Short mmCIF file of C-alpha atoms in Angstrom, two decimals:
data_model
loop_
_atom_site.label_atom_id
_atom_site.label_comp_id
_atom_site.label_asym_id
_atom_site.label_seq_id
_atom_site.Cartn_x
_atom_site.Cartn_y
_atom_site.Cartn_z
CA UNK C 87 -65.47 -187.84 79.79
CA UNK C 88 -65.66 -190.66 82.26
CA UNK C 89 -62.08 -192.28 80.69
CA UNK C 90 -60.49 -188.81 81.16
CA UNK C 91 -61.47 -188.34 84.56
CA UNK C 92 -60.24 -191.47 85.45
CA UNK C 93 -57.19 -191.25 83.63
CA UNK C 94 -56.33 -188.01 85.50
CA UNK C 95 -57.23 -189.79 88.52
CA UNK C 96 -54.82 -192.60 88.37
CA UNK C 97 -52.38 -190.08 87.05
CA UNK C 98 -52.90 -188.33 90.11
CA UNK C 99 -52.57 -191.07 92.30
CA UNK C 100 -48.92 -192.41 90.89
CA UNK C 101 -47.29 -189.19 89.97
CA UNK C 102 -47.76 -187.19 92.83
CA UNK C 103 -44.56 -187.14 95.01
CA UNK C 104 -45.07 -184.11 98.00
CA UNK C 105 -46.28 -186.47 100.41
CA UNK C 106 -45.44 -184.73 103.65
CA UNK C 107 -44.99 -180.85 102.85
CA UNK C 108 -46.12 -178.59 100.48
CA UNK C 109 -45.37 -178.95 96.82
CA UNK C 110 -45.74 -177.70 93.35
CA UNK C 111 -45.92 -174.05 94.60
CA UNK C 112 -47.06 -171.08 93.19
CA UNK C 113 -48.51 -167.88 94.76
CA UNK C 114 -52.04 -169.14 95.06
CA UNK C 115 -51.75 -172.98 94.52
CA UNK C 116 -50.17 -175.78 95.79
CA UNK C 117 -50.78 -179.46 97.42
CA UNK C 118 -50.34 -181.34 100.27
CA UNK C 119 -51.24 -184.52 101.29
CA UNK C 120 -54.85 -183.24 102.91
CA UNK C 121 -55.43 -181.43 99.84
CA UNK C 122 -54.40 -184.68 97.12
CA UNK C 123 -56.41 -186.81 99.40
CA UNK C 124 -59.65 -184.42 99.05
CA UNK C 125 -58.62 -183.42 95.39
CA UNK C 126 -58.67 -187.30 94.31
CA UNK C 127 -62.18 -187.55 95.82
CA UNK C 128 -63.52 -185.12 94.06
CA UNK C 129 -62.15 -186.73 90.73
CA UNK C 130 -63.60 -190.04 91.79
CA UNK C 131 -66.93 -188.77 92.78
CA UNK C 132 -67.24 -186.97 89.96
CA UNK C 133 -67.03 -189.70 87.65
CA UNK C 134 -69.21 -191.66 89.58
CA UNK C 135 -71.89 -188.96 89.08
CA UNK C 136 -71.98 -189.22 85.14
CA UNK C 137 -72.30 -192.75 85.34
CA UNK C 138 -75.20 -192.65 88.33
CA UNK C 139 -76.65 -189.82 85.86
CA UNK C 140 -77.37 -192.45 82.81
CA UNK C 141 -81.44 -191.04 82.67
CA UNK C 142 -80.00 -187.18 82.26
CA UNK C 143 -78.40 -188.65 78.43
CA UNK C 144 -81.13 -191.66 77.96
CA UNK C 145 -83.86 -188.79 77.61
CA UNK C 146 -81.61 -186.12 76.40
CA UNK C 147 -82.65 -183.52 79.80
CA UNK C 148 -79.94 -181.17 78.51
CA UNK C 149 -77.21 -183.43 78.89
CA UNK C 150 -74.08 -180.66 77.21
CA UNK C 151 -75.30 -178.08 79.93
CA UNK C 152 -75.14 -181.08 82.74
CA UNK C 153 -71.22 -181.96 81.51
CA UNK C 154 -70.44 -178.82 81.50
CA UNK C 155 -71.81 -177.97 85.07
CA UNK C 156 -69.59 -180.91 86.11
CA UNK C 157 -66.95 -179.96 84.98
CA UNK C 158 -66.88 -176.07 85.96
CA UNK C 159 -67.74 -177.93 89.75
CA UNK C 160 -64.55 -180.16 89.43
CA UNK C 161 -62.48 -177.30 88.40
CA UNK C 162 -63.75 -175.67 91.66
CA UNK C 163 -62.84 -178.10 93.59
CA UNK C 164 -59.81 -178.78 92.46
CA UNK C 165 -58.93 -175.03 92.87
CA UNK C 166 -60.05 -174.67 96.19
CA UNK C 167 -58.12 -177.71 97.70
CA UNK C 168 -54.98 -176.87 95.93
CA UNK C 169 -55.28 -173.15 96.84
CA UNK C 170 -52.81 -171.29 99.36
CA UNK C 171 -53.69 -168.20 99.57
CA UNK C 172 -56.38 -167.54 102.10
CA UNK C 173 -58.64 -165.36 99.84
CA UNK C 174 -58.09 -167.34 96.74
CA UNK C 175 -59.22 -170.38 98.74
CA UNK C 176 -62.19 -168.29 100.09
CA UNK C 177 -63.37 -167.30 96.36
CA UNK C 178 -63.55 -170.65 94.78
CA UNK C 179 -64.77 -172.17 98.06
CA UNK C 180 -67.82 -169.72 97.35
CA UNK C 181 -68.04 -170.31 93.85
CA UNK C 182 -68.51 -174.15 93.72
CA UNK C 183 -72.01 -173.52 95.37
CA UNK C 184 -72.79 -172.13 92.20
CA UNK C 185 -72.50 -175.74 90.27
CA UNK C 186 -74.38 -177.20 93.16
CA UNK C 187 -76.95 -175.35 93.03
CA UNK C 188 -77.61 -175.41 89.28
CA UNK C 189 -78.00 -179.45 89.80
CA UNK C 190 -80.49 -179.03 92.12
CA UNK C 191 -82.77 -176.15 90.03
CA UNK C 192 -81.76 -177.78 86.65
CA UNK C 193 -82.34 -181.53 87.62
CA UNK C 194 -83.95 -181.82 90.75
CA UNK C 195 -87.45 -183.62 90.96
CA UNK C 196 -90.33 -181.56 92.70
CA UNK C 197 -91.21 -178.08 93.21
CA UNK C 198 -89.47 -177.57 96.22
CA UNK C 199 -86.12 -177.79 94.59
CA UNK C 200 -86.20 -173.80 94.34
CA UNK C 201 -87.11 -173.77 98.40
CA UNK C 202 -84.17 -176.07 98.82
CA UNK C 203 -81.67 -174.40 96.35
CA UNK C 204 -82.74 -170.80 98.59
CA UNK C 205 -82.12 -172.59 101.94
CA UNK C 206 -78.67 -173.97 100.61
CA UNK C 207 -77.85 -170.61 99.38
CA UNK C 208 -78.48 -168.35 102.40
CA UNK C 209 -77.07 -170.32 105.18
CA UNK C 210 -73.89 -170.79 103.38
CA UNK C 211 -73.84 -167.23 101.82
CA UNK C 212 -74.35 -165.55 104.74
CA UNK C 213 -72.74 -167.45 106.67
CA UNK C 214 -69.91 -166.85 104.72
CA UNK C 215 -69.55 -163.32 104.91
CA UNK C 216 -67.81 -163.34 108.40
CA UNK C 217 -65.15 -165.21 107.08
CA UNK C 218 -64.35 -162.79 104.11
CA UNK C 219 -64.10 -160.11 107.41
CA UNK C 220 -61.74 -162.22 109.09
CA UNK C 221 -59.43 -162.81 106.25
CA UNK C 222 -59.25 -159.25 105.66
CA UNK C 223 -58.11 -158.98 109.35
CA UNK C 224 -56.06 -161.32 109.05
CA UNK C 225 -54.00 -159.56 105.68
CA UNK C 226 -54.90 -156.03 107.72
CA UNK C 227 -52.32 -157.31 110.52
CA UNK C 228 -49.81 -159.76 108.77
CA UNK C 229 -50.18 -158.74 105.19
CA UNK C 230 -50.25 -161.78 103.92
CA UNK C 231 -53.00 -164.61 103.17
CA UNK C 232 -50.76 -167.25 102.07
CA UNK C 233 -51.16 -170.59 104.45
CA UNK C 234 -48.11 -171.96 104.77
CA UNK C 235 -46.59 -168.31 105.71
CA UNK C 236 -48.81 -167.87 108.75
CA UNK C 237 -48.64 -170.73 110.87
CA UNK C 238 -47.13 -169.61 114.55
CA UNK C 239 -48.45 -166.23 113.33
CA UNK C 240 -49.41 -164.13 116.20
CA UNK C 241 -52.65 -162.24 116.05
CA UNK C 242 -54.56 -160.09 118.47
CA UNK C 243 -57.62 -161.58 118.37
CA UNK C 244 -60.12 -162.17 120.58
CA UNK C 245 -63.51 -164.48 120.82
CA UNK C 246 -65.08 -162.60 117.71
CA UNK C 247 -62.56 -163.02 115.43
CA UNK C 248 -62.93 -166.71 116.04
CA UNK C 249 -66.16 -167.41 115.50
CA UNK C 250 -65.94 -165.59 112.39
CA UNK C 251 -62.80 -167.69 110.95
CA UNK C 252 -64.83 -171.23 111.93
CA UNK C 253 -68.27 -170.24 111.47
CA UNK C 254 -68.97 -170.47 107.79
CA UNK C 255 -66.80 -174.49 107.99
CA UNK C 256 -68.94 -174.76 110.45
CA UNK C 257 -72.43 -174.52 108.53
CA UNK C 258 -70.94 -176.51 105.46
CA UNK C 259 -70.11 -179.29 107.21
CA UNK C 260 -73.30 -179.33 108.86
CA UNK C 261 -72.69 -179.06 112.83
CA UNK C 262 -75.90 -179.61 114.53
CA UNK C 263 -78.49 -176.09 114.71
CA UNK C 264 -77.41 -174.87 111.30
CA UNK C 265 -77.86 -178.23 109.71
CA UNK C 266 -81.57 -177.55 108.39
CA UNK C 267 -80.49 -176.36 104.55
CA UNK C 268 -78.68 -180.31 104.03
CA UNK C 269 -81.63 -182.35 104.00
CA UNK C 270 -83.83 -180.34 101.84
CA UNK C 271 -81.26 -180.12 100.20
CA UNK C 272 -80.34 -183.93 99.24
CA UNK C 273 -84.30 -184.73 99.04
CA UNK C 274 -85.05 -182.07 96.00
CA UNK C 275 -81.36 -182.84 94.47
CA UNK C 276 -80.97 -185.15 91.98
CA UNK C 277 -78.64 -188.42 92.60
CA UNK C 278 -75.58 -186.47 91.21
CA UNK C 279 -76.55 -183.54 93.67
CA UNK C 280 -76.62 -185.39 96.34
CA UNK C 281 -73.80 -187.56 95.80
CA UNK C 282 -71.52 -183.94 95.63
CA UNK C 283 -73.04 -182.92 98.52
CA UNK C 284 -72.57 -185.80 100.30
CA UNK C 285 -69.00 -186.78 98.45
CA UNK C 286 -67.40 -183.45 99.01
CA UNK C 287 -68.90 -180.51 99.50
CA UNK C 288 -69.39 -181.75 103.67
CA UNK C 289 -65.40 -182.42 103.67
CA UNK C 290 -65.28 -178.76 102.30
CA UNK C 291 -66.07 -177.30 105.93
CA UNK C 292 -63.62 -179.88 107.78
CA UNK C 293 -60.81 -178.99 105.23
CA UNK C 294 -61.40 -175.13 105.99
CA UNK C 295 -61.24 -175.73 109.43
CA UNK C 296 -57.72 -177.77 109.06
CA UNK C 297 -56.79 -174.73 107.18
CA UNK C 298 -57.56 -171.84 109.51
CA UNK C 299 -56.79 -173.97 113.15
CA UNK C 300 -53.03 -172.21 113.28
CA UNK C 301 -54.65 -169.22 113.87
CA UNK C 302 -56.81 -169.94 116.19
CA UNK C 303 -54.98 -172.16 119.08
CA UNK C 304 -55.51 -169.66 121.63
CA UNK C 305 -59.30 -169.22 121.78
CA UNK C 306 -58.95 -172.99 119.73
CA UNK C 307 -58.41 -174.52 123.36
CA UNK C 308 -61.13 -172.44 124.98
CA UNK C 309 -63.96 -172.99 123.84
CA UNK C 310 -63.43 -176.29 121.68
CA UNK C 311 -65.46 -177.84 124.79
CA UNK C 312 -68.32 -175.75 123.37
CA UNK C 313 -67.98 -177.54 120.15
CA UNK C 314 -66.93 -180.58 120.89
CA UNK C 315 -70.58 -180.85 123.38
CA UNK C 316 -72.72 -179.68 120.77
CA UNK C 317 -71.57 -181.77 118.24
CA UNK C 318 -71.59 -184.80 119.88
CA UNK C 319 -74.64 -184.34 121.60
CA UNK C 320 -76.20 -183.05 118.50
CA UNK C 321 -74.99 -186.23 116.64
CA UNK C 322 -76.70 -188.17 118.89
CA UNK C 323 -80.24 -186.44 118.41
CA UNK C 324 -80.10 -186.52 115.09
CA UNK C 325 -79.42 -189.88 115.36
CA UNK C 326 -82.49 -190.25 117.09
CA UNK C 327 -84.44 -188.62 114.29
CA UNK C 328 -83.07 -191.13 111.69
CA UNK C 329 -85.30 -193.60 113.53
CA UNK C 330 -88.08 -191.88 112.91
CA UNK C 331 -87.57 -191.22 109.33
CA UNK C 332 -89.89 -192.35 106.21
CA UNK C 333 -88.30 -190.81 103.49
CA UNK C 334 -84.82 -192.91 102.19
CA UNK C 335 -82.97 -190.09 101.09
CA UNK C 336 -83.74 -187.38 104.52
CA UNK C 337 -82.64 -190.35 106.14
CA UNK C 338 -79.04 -190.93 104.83
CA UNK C 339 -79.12 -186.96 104.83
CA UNK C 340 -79.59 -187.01 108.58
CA UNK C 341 -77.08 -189.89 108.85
CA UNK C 342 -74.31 -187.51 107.30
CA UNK C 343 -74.78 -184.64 110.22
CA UNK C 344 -75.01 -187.32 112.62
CA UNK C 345 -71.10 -188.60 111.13
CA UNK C 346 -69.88 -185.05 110.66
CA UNK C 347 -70.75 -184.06 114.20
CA UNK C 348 -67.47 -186.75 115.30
CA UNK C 349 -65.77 -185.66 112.80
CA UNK C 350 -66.13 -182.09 113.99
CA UNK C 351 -65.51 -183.06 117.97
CA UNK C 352 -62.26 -184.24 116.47
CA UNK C 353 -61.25 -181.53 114.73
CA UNK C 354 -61.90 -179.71 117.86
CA UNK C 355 -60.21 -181.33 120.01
CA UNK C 356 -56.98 -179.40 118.65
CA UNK C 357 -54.59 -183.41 118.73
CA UNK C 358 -52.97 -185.23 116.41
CA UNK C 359 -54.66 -188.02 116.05
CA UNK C 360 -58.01 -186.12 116.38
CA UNK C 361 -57.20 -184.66 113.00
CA UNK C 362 -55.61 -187.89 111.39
CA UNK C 363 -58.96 -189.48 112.22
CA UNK C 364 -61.85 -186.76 110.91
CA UNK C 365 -59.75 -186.54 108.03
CA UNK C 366 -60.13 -190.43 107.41
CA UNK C 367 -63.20 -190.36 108.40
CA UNK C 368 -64.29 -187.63 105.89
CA UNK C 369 -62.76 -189.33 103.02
CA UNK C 370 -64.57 -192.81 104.09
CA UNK C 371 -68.14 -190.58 104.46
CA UNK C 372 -67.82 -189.63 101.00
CA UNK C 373 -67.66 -192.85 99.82
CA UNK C 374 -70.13 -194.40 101.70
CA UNK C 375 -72.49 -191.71 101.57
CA UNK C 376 -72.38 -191.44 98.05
CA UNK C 377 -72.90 -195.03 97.45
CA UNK C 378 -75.93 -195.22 99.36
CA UNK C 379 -77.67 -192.39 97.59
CA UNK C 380 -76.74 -194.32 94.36
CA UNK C 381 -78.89 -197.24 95.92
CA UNK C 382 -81.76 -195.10 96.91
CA UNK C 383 -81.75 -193.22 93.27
CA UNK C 384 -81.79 -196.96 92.02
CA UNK C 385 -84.56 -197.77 93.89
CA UNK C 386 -86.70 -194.75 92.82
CA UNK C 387 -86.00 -195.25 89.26
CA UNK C 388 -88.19 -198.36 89.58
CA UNK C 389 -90.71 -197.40 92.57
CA UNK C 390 -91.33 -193.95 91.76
CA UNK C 391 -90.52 -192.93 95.42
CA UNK C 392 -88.35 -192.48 98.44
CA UNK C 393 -90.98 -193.59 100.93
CA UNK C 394 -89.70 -196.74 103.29
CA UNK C 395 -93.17 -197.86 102.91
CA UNK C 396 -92.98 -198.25 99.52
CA UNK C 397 -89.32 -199.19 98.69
CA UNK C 398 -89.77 -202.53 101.00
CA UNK C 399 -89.36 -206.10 100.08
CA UNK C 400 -86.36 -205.37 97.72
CA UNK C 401 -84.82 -208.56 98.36
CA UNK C 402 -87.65 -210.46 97.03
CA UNK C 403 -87.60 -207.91 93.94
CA UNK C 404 -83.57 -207.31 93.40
CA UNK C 405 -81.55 -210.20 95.52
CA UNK C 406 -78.34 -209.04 93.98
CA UNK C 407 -78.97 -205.37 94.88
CA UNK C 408 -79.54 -206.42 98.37
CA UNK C 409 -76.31 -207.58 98.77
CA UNK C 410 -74.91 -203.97 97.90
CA UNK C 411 -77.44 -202.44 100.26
CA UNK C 412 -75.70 -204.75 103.01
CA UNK C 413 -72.16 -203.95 102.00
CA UNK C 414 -72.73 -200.24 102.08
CA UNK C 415 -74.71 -200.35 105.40
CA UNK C 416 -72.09 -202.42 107.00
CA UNK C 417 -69.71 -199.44 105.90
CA UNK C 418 -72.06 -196.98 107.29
CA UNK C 419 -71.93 -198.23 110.57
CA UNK C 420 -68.37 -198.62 110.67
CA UNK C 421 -67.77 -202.70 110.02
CA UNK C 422 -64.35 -203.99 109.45
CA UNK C 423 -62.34 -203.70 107.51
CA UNK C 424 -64.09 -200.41 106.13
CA UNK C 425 -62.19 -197.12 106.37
CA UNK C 426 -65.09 -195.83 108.30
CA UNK C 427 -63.92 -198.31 111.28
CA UNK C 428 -60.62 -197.15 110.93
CA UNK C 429 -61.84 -193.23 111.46
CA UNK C 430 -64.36 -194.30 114.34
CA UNK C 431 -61.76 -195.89 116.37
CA UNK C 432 -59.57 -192.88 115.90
CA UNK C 433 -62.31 -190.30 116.89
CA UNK C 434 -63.31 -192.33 119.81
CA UNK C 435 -59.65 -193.08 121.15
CA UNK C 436 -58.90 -188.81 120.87
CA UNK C 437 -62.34 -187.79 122.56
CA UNK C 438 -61.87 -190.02 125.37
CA UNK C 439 -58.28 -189.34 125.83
CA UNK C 440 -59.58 -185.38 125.47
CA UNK C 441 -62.50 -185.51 127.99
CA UNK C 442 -63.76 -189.82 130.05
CA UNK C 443 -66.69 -187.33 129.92
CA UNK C 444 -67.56 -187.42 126.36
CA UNK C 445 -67.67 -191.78 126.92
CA UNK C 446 -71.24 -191.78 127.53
CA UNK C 447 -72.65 -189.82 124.55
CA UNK C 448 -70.07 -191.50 122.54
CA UNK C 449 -71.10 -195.18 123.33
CA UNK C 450 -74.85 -193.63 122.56
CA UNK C 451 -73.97 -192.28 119.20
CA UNK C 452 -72.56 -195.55 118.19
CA UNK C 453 -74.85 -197.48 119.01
CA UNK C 454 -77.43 -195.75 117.78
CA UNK C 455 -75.34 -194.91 114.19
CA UNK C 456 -76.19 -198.73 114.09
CA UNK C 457 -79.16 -198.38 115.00
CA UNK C 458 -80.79 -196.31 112.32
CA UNK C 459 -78.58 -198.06 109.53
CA UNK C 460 -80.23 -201.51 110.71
CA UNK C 461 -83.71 -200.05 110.64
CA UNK C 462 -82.94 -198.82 107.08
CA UNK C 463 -81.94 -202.24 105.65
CA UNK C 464 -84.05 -204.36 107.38
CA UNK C 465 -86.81 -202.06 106.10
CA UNK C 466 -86.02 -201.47 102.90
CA UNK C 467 -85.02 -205.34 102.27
CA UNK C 468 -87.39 -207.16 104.36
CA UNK C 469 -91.60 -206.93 104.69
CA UNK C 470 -93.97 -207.37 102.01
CA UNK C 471 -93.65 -206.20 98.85
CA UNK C 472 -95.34 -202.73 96.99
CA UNK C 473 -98.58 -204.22 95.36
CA UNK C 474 -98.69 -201.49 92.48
CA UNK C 475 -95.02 -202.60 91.27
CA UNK C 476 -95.24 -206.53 89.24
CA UNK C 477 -91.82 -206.57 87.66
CA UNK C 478 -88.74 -204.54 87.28
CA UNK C 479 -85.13 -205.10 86.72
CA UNK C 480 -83.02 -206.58 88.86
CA UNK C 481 -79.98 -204.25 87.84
CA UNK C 482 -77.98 -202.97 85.36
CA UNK C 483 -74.15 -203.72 84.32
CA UNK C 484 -73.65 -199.48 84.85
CA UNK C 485 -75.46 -200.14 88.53
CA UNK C 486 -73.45 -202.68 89.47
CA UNK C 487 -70.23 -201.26 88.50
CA UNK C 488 -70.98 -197.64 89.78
CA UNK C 489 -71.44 -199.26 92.88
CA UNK C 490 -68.27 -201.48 93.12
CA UNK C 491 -66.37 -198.44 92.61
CA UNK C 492 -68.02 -196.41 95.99
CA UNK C 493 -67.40 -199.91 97.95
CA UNK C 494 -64.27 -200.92 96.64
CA UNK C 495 -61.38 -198.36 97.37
CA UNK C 496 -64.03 -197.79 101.00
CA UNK C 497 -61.96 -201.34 101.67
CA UNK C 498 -58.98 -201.14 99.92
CA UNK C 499 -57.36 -197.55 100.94
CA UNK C 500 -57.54 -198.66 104.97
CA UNK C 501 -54.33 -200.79 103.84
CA UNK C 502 -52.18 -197.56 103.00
CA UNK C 503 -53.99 -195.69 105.42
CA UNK C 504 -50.65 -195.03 107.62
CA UNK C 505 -50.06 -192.47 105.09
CA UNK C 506 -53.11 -190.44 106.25
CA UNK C 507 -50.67 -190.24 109.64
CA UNK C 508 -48.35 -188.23 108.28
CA UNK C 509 -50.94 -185.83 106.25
CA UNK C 510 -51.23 -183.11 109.37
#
């Protein structure tokens, strides 16, 4: 399964020619360049998962159902980045919870997995329901759903309709207040949970919103200041509460709202380059994300646990692990030549051209974005070792390689990244 995926990956990447406009079209699918980009993600990550998920065959925990969950979530995702058609889009957008979900009931670790797969499905289900109201506004007035037929469209709609038409992106992304569901979330999933979560499923919100904007540029410019302070500001707290975090996994979980609250101020800033940039960004958070919950499943597969306390010393234990642990954190806080950097610097250059008053949090967020990724390295690395652990394996050939391939194209696509100007 992985050598098909792959192949259709690579086939993906050298055959598709609709690089600025809308191609292959049918009355509910087509592509674009923001779609291929997202669509070849979700190929990538996917892979990646099977190979992370080498325990799920090794003691035979279902592993048919678990393929076949994969690839009914693929197909999803491929569906709902290709589709056109507003409702079409909203239907599979819904439906690849379902996937998610059974990864986190059928494979998660503790208890609370149910708690966390209820919390993951109310916020977004409910929070989804305004949106299927707008959408039928939307065909009530223009009668028609299909994207590239209703930008300019004129609608009369007023502050309600657009809260409705952002709010449910809004809540998948996370944006700070209605981010609670994503770290319970990631701590009960299991590695190939999280790593969709983190991969994909966040970039799902920021796509939608992409999607919807030409709708919206009246009320858009009126209240983005509403989202563009909350976010930021809210990225910034949560950064805060990274430093205070125990557990490795709510940690990187916390880290992703803190790096989708920029890339929400720069969707909401309504420019050019505000969009170029979140949508690098996004694609460079799935990556690194990804990778790093790879590193912290590795980890617990030989501690037994997610506690800092415990997974510390790992240097001493797993030198050439530790070097992955520093590539992926350098990543995470945006060192060159990652495609992270690339996105940062964009965001930064459109909020401050946008508002000099947004310079202050956003010097704070960066900072501390560095902050927290330190503290998790130079804990996790450094300090004494866990008594109750004598020996274990300093890595695997799979290990190695699955993470090669998060850090690898993290480095390599910012060299054809001018393409990403030309995706909006």
């Amino acid at each position: 399964m992985c050598s098909l995926l792959f192949f259709i990956s690579f086939f993906l990447f050298f055959s598709f020619p609709y690089f600025f406009c809308w191609g292959g079209l049918s009355y509910f699918f087509g592509c674009d360049l923001i779609s291929y980009g997202l669509i070849f993600l979700s190929l990538w990550i996917c892979v990646l998962m099977v190979l992370a998920s080498e325990s799920v065959f090794r003691f035979y925990y279902f592993p048919g159902f678990f393929l076949f969950v994969i690839i009914f979530l693929v197909s999803m995702l491929y569906c709902t980045f290709s589709s056109v058609s507003l409702l079409s889009f909203y239907v599979f957008f819904e439906s690849s919870l379902i996937p998610t979900l059974f990864l986190i009931l059928g494979w998660g670790y503790q208890p609370e997995r149910v708690q966390a797969g209820i919390y993951l499905l109310f916020y977004t289900l409910l929070a989804s329901l305004p949106l299927l109201v707008g959408i039928l506004f939307v065909y009530n007035h223009l009668c028609s759903l299909c994207l590239f037929l209703l930008y300019g469209a004129s609608l009369p709609s007023g502050g309600l309709f657009y809260v409705c038409m952002i709010f449910a992106f809004l809540v998948s992304m996370p944006m700070f207040m209605v981010h609670l569901w994503l770290p319970s979330a990631h701590v009960e999933a299991p590695v190939s949970g999280s790593m969709i979560l983190a991969g994909v499923l966040l970039s799902l919100g920021g796509y939608g919103l992409v999607r919807v904007f030409p709708l919206l540029f009246k009320f858009g410019f009126t209240f983005s200041f509403v989202w563009v302070s909350l976010s930021l500001v809210g990225g910034f707290f949560v950064s805060l509460f990274c430093l205070r975090q125990t557990d490795l996994k709510s940690l990187i979980a916390y880290s992703s709202v803190a790096h989708m609250g920029m890339v929400i101020g720069g969707l909401m800033t309504f420019g050019y380059w505000g969009v170029c940039s979140s949508y690098v960004l996004m694609i460079a958070h799935g990556l690194c994300s990804s990778g790093l919950f790879c590193l912290s499943n590795i980890s617990y597969e030989r501690f037994g646990s997610r506690s800092l306390l415990v997974n510390s010393g790992l240097i001493n234990l797993m030198p050439s692990m530790a070097m992955w642990w520093f590539l992926l954190s350098a990543c995470n806080m945006a060192a060159p030549p990652s495609l992270n950097l690339l996105g940062e610097i964009g965001l930064l250059s459109s909020l401050v051209s946008w508002s000099w008053s947004l310079m202050f949090v956003l010097i704070l967020l960066s900072f501390f974005s560095a902050a927290y990724t330190l503290y998790m390295y130079s804990y996790s690395q450094h300090g004494s070792v866990y008594s109750g652990l004598y020996t274990c394996s300093l890595g695997y050939v799979r290990e190695f390689l699955l993470l090669f391939l998060h850090w690898f194209p993290l480095n390599i696509i910012v060299l054809s990244v001018d393409v990403a100007v030309f995706c909006v």
